[in-house]
Amino acid sequence: MVNYLLMISADLENLTDLQPQGGCDDPNFAYYFKLKCGNCGEVTQKETCVSLNETVPSAKGRSENHLAQKCKFCSREGTVTMIAGRGHPLTQEQAEAGKYAPLMLFDCRGYEPVDFVFGSGWKAESIEGTKFNDIDLSGGEFAEYDEKGECPVMISNLRAKFDVVK
């Protein structure tokens, strides 16, 4: 069993608190990433989608996982279980310092998560307090104008990594 903590960073212009629409433990937020088989090293061709509100029973039936599938190359079974409560929004201070914010913890057995894909369903707040909801980051950036603060807002240079957590 290895735990992987999804860490995100971005350049935030006049924005702070980048996170999933329903908060870091949003049960409906879809996480997309590829999986690398721990047995043969094969990486899935397509991204896998997991969310807190969708579970499947384990092969032995003793627990539930958020994903259970076999490697298409070597047929080894692997599972991914999400562990809520470890995520925090990415603040402007962290972004300016080039730091990453933890988003979600994944308990992976037989697989290693790789290549997280930013999609839709994000929110952020301007430094003047204007809330921006349903942000789509699938294009790699977000740009708007904060009329209340009379300034442009932007999210760019999206970065993500999975850190091993003991």
Short mmCIF file of C-alpha atoms in Angstrom, two decimals:
data_model
loop_
_atom_site.label_atom_id
_atom_site.label_comp_id
_atom_site.label_asym_id
_atom_site.label_seq_id
_atom_site.Cartn_x
_atom_site.Cartn_y
_atom_site.Cartn_z
CA MET A 1 0.00 0.00 0.00
CA VAL A 2 1.35 3.38 -1.03
CA ASN A 3 -0.34 6.71 -0.44
CA TYR A 4 0.04 9.44 -3.05
CA LEU A 5 -0.84 13.05 -2.25
CA LEU A 6 -1.97 15.06 -5.26
CA MET A 7 -0.26 18.46 -5.09
CA ILE A 8 -1.24 21.39 -7.32
CA SER A 9 0.28 24.75 -8.12
CA ALA A 10 -0.40 27.55 -10.59
CA ASP A 11 0.29 31.19 -11.27
CA LEU A 12 -2.59 33.14 -9.69
CA GLU A 13 -3.07 36.75 -10.75
CA ASN A 14 -5.29 38.66 -8.28
CA LEU A 15 -6.84 35.34 -7.19
CA THR A 16 -6.56 33.03 -4.19
CA ASP A 17 -8.08 29.81 -2.81
CA LEU A 18 -8.09 27.69 -5.97
CA GLN A 19 -9.94 24.46 -5.19
CA PRO A 20 -12.71 22.15 -6.45
CA GLN A 21 -16.16 23.78 -6.67
CA GLY A 22 -17.48 22.05 -3.53
CA GLY A 23 -14.23 22.41 -1.55
CA CYS A 24 -11.27 20.07 -1.37
CA ASP A 25 -13.46 17.16 -0.25
CA ASP A 26 -16.13 17.78 -2.92
CA PRO A 27 -17.81 14.37 -3.34
CA ASN A 28 -18.76 15.15 -6.95
CA PHE A 29 -15.39 16.46 -8.17
CA ALA A 30 -13.89 14.20 -10.83
CA TYR A 31 -10.14 13.53 -10.67
CA TYR A 32 -8.61 12.50 -14.00
CA PHE A 33 -5.17 10.90 -14.22
CA LYS A 34 -3.36 7.99 -15.81
CA LEU A 35 -2.27 4.90 -13.92
CA LYS A 36 1.10 3.19 -14.05
CA CYS A 37 1.06 -0.54 -13.26
CA GLY A 38 3.24 -1.38 -10.27
CA ASN A 39 3.98 -4.81 -11.74
CA CYS A 40 4.94 -4.21 -15.38
CA GLY A 41 5.24 -0.41 -15.56
CA GLU A 42 2.65 -0.02 -18.32
CA VAL A 43 0.85 3.36 -18.28
CA THR A 44 -2.83 3.48 -19.23
CA GLN A 45 -3.49 5.12 -22.59
CA LYS A 46 -6.53 7.03 -21.34
CA GLU A 47 -7.11 8.94 -18.13
CA THR A 48 -9.03 7.24 -15.35
CA CYS A 49 -11.77 9.13 -13.49
CA VAL A 50 -12.40 8.78 -9.76
CA SER A 51 -14.61 10.74 -7.37
CA LEU A 52 -15.49 10.39 -3.70
CA ASN A 53 -19.15 9.61 -4.39
CA GLU A 54 -18.49 6.58 -6.61
CA THR A 55 -17.23 3.36 -5.06
CA VAL A 56 -16.89 -0.25 -6.15
CA PRO A 57 -16.56 -3.32 -3.91
CA SER A 58 -13.12 -4.88 -3.67
CA ALA A 59 -12.46 -8.22 -5.33
CA LYS A 60 -12.52 -9.94 -1.95
CA GLY A 61 -15.65 -8.03 -0.91
CA ARG A 62 -14.25 -6.79 2.41
CA SER A 63 -13.97 -3.11 1.53
CA GLU A 64 -14.86 -0.51 -1.06
CA ASN A 65 -12.54 1.32 -3.41
CA HIS A 66 -13.04 4.24 -5.73
CA LEU A 67 -11.49 2.26 -8.59
CA ALA A 68 -10.64 -1.39 -9.19
CA GLN A 69 -9.29 -2.55 -12.54
CA LYS A 70 -6.84 -4.91 -14.17
CA CYS A 71 -3.77 -3.84 -16.10
CA LYS A 72 -4.44 -4.40 -19.80
CA PHE A 73 -0.85 -5.54 -20.32
CA CYS A 74 -0.15 -7.99 -17.45
CA SER A 75 -3.69 -8.48 -16.00
CA ARG A 76 -2.58 -7.59 -12.46
CA GLU A 77 -5.47 -6.19 -10.38
CA GLY A 78 -5.03 -2.76 -8.81
CA THR A 79 -7.16 -0.42 -6.71
CA VAL A 80 -7.36 3.27 -5.87
CA THR A 81 -9.07 4.53 -2.71
CA MET A 82 -9.48 8.23 -2.03
CA ILE A 83 -8.86 9.53 1.51
CA ALA A 84 -10.62 12.83 2.21
CA GLY A 85 -9.54 15.45 4.74
CA ARG A 86 -6.00 16.18 3.54
CA GLY A 87 -6.63 18.90 0.95
CA HIS A 88 -6.29 22.68 1.17
CA PRO A 89 -6.98 25.45 -1.36
CA LEU A 90 -4.03 26.91 -3.26
CA THR A 91 -3.53 30.42 -1.89
CA GLN A 92 -2.00 33.39 -3.67
CA GLU A 93 0.88 33.36 -1.17
CA GLN A 94 1.71 29.73 -1.99
CA ALA A 95 1.44 30.41 -5.72
CA GLU A 96 3.74 33.44 -5.53
CA ALA A 97 6.32 31.37 -3.63
CA GLY A 98 6.10 28.58 -6.22
CA LYS A 99 4.76 26.19 -3.59
CA TYR A 100 2.24 23.39 -4.06
CA ALA A 101 -1.00 22.84 -2.12
CA PRO A 102 -2.26 19.33 -1.23
CA LEU A 103 -5.56 18.47 -2.88
CA MET A 104 -6.43 14.78 -2.32
CA LEU A 105 -4.79 11.66 -0.89
CA PHE A 106 -4.97 8.40 -2.86
CA ASP A 107 -4.30 4.94 -1.38
CA CYS A 108 -3.02 2.99 -4.39
CA ARG A 109 -2.45 -0.74 -4.48
CA GLY A 110 -0.85 -2.11 -7.62
CA TYR A 111 -0.91 1.25 -9.38
CA GLU A 112 0.86 4.60 -9.28
CA PRO A 113 -1.11 7.70 -10.32
CA VAL A 114 0.59 9.85 -13.00
CA ASP A 115 -0.31 12.76 -15.28
CA PHE A 116 -3.15 14.52 -13.43
CA VAL A 117 -5.40 16.43 -15.84
CA PHE A 118 -6.98 19.74 -14.87
CA GLY A 119 -10.62 19.88 -16.01
CA SER A 120 -13.78 21.73 -15.09
CA GLY A 121 -15.43 22.29 -11.71
CA TRP A 122 -13.00 24.65 -9.96
CA LYS A 123 -13.53 27.83 -7.97
CA ALA A 124 -11.36 30.71 -6.78
CA GLU A 125 -11.81 34.08 -5.11
CA SER A 126 -10.37 37.42 -6.15
CA ILE A 127 -8.26 39.40 -3.72
CA GLU A 128 -11.23 41.80 -3.54
CA GLY A 129 -13.62 38.99 -2.53
CA THR A 130 -15.37 38.30 -5.86
CA LYS A 131 -16.16 34.59 -6.19
CA PHE A 132 -15.48 32.84 -9.49
CA ASN A 133 -17.34 29.52 -9.78
CA ASP A 134 -17.43 26.68 -12.30
CA ILE A 135 -13.96 27.50 -13.62
CA ASP A 136 -12.89 25.27 -16.51
CA LEU A 137 -9.12 24.67 -16.49
CA SER A 138 -9.11 22.05 -19.26
CA GLY A 139 -7.69 24.65 -21.65
CA GLY A 140 -4.72 25.22 -19.36
CA GLU A 141 -5.73 28.66 -18.08
CA PHE A 142 -8.57 30.94 -16.96
CA ALA A 143 -8.84 34.68 -17.52
CA GLU A 144 -11.63 37.08 -16.48
CA TYR A 145 -12.12 40.61 -15.22
CA ASP A 146 -13.09 41.38 -11.62
CA GLU A 147 -15.49 44.31 -11.93
CA LYS A 148 -15.69 44.80 -8.16
CA GLY A 149 -11.91 44.97 -7.80
CA GLU A 150 -11.45 46.59 -11.21
CA CYS A 151 -8.61 44.26 -12.11
CA PRO A 152 -7.92 41.29 -14.39
CA VAL A 153 -7.78 37.84 -12.82
CA MET A 154 -5.94 34.88 -14.26
CA ILE A 155 -4.94 31.28 -13.55
CA SER A 156 -2.08 29.97 -15.68
CA ASN A 157 0.97 27.70 -15.66
CA LEU A 158 -0.95 24.82 -14.04
CA ARG A 159 1.23 22.19 -12.40
CA ALA A 160 0.44 18.95 -10.58
CA LYS A 161 2.46 16.16 -9.02
CA PHE A 162 1.85 13.10 -6.88
CA ASP A 163 4.03 12.93 -3.75
CA VAL A 164 4.53 9.64 -1.92
CA VAL A 165 3.30 9.93 1.68
CA LYS A 166 4.46 7.49 4.34
#
